[in-house]
XYZ file of C-alpha atoms in Angstrom:
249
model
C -95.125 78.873 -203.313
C -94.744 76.445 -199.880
C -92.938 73.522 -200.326
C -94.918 69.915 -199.705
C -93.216 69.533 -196.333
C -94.343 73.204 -195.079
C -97.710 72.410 -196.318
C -97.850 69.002 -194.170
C -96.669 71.277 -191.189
C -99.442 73.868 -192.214
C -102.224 71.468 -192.364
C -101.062 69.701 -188.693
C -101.411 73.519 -187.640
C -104.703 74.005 -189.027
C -106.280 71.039 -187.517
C -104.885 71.691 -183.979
C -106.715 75.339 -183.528
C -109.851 73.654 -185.494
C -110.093 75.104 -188.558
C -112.004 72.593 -191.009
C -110.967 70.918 -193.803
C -112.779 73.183 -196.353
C -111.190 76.439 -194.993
C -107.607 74.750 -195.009
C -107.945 74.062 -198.436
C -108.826 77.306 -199.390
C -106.226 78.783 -197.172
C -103.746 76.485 -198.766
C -104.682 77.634 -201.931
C -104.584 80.897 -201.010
C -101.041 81.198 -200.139
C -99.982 80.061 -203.475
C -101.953 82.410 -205.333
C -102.504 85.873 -206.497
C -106.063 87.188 -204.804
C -108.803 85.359 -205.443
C -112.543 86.413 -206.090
C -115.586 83.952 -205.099
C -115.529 83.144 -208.413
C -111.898 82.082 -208.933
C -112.434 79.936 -205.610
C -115.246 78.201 -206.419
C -113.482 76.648 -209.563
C -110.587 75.526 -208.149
C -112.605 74.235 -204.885
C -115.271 72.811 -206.908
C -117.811 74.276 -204.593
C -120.420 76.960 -204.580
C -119.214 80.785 -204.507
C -122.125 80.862 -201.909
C -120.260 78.219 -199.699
C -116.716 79.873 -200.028
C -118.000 82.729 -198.342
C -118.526 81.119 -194.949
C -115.042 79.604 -195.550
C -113.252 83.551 -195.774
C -115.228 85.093 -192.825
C -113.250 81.723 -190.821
C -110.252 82.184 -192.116
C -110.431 85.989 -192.021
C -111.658 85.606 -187.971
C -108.585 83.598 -187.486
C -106.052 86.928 -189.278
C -105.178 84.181 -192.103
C -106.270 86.041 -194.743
C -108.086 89.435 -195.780
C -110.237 90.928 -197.765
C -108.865 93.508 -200.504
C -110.939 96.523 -201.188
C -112.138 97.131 -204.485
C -114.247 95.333 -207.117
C -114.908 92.406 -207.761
C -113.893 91.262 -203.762
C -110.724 89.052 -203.499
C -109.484 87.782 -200.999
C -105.797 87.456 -200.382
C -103.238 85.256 -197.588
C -101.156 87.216 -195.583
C -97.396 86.492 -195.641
C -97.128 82.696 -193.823
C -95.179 83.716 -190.468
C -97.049 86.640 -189.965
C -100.884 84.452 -190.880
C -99.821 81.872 -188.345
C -98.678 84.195 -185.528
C -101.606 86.440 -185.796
C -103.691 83.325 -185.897
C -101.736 81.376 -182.637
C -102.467 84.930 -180.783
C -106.080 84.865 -181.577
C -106.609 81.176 -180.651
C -104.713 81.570 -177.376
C -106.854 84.523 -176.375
C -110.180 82.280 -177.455
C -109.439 79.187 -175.187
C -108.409 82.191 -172.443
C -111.909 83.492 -172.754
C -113.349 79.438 -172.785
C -111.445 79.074 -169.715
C -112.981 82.463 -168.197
C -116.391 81.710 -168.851
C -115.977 78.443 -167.695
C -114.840 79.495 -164.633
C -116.930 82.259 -163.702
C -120.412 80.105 -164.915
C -118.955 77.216 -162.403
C -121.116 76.623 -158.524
C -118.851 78.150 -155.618
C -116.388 75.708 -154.553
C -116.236 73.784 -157.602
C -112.714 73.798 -159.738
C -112.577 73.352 -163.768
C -109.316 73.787 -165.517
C -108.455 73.785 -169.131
C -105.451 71.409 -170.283
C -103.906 71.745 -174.051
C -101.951 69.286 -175.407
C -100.974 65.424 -175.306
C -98.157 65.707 -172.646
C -99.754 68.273 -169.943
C -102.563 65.704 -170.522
C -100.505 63.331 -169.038
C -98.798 65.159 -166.512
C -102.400 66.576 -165.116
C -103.275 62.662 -165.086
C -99.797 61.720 -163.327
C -100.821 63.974 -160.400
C -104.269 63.161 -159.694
C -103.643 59.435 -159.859
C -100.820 60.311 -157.340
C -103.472 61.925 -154.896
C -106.208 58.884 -155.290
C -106.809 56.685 -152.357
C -109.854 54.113 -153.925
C -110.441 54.102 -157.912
C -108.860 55.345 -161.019
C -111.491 54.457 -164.324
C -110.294 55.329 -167.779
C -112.088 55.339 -171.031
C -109.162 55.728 -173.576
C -107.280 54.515 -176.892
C -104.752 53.356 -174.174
C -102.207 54.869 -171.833
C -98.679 55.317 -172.968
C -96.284 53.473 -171.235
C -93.890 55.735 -169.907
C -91.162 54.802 -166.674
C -92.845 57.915 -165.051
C -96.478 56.918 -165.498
C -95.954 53.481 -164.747
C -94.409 54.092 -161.591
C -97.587 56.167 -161.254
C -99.699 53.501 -161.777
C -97.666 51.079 -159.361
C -97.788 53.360 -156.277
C -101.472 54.049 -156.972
C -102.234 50.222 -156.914
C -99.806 49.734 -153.673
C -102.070 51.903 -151.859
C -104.893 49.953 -152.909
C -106.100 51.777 -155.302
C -108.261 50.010 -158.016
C -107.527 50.687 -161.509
C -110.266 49.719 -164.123
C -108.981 50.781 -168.171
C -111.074 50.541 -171.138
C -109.247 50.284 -173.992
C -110.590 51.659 -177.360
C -108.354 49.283 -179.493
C -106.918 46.233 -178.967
C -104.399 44.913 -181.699
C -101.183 43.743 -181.975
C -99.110 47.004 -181.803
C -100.673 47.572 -178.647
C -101.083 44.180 -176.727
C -96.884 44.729 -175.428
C -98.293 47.828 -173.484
C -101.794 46.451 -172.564
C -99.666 43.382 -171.079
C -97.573 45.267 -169.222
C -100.107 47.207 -167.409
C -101.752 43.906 -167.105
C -98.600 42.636 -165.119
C -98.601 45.969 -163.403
C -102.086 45.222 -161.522
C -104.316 47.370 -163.923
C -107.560 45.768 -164.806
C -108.385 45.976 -168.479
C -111.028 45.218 -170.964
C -111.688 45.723 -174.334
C -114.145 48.446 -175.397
C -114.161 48.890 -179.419
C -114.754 52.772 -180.340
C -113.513 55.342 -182.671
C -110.516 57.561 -181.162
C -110.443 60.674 -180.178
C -112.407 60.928 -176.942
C -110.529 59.856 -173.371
C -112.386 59.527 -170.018
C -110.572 59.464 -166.571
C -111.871 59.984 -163.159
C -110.480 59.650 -159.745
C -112.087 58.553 -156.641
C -115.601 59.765 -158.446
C -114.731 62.937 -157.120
C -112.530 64.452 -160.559
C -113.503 64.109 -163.693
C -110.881 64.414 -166.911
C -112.454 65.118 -170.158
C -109.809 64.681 -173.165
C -110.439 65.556 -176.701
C -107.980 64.651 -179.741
C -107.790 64.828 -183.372
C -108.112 60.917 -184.446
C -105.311 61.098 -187.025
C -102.953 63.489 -184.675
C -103.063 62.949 -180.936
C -100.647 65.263 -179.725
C -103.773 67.930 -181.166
C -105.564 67.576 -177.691
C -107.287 69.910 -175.311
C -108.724 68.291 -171.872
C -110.706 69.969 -169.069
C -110.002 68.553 -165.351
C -113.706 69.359 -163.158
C -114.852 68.156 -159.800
C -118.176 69.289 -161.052
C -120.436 66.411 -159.163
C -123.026 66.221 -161.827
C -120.323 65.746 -164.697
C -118.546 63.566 -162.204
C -121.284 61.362 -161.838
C -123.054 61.343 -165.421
C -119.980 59.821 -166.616
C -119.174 57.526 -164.168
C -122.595 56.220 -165.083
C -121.736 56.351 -168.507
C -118.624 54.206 -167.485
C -119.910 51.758 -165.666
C -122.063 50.752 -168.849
C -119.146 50.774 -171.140
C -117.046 48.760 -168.487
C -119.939 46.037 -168.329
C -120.455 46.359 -171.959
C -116.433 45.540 -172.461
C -114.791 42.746 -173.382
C -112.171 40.875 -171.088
C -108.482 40.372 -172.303
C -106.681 37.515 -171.036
């Protein structure tokens, strides 16, 4: 049986290669049982046998769990190390083939890059502000203050660039930061919205994408595009949520 702090560190795995709620709890269950049939899962789930069998081909895609031969069919966990290794391998070589497609679908010329996790995030968006010479825009919960990033930010605006940030939340845990970028020369505004979703683009010529779990940030996977027609469809999309925002003095 997995202890309550493995299964915290379990679950945080789960979410960040996307499996859903429903299949983690049947996975979770999983590992601290004997093999289960449709049956058996559907009463401890409290769900349809029907249902459960969408959850198993997801978890068995992902090499969490298998299928025992034999009737009735059960379905049994593998080992934990070995469940999450096989798994990791099979996500890494999914978001390799995303990343191949991607690239292979894109127009000659054009450059689209896939970036996993909080930090690169950040470094990707250290290095692009670096390069910009007339407008950073940003759509996000709020930047982390950091000495590197807001040195960033400082050289960018000493250049003349123009920095416009939307913040998604605005409360008191957060006004310290907001202030300080305030000081720094960053224009910002207030633009209420559920987390999870970041916008940045630079000099309307690169466009950063970033998704997140809401409840787990460091869960993120971004994609950096000079596509022109993503590049402009969301600095349209901007510009409406930046005159839509609400100014913080």
């Amino acid at each position: 049986m997995i202890e309550s702090n493995e299964t915290k560190h379990v679950e945080k795995y789960l979410k960040s290669i996307g499996v859903s709620n429903d299949a983690a709890e049947m996975y979770q269950h999983l590992l601290k049982s004997k093999p289960q049939t449709m049956s058996q899962l559907a009463d401890k789930l409290q769900n349809f046998p029907s249902a459960n069998y969408r959850l198993a081909y997801e978890l068995e895609d992902l090499g969490l769990i298998h299928k025992l031969s034999g009737r009735p069919m059960r379905y049994e966990a593998y080992p934990l190390p070995l469940g999450i290794k096989s798994s990791l391998n099979l996500h890494q070589k999914s978001l390799q083939e995303l990343v191949g497609t991607l690239t292979t679908s894109q127009q000659p010329g054009e450059h689209i890059e896939l970036v996993v996790g909080r930090q690169e995030m950040y470094t990707r968006y250290e290095e692009l502000a670096a390069q910009a010479k007339q407008e950073i825009v940003l759509y996000a919960i709020g930047i982390a203050f950091s000495k590197s990033l807001y040195a960033t930010q400082k050289a960018a605006i000493k250049r003349g660039v123009s920095i416009r940030h939307a913040v998604q939340q605005f409360k008191a845990e957060n006004y310290y930061i907001i202030n300080k970028w305030q000081h720094a020369g960053v224009k910002v505004r207030h633009a209420p919205s559920e987390r999870g979703f970041h916008l940045m683009i630079f000099d309307r010529k690169i466009l950063l994408l970033s998704f997140s779990d809401p409840e787990n940030t460091e869960n993120r996977i971004s994609i950096v595009t000079d596509n022109k027609t993503a590049v402009n469809l969301f600095m349209a999309q901007f510009q409406t949520i930046w005159g839509g925002a609400r100014e913080i003095q």
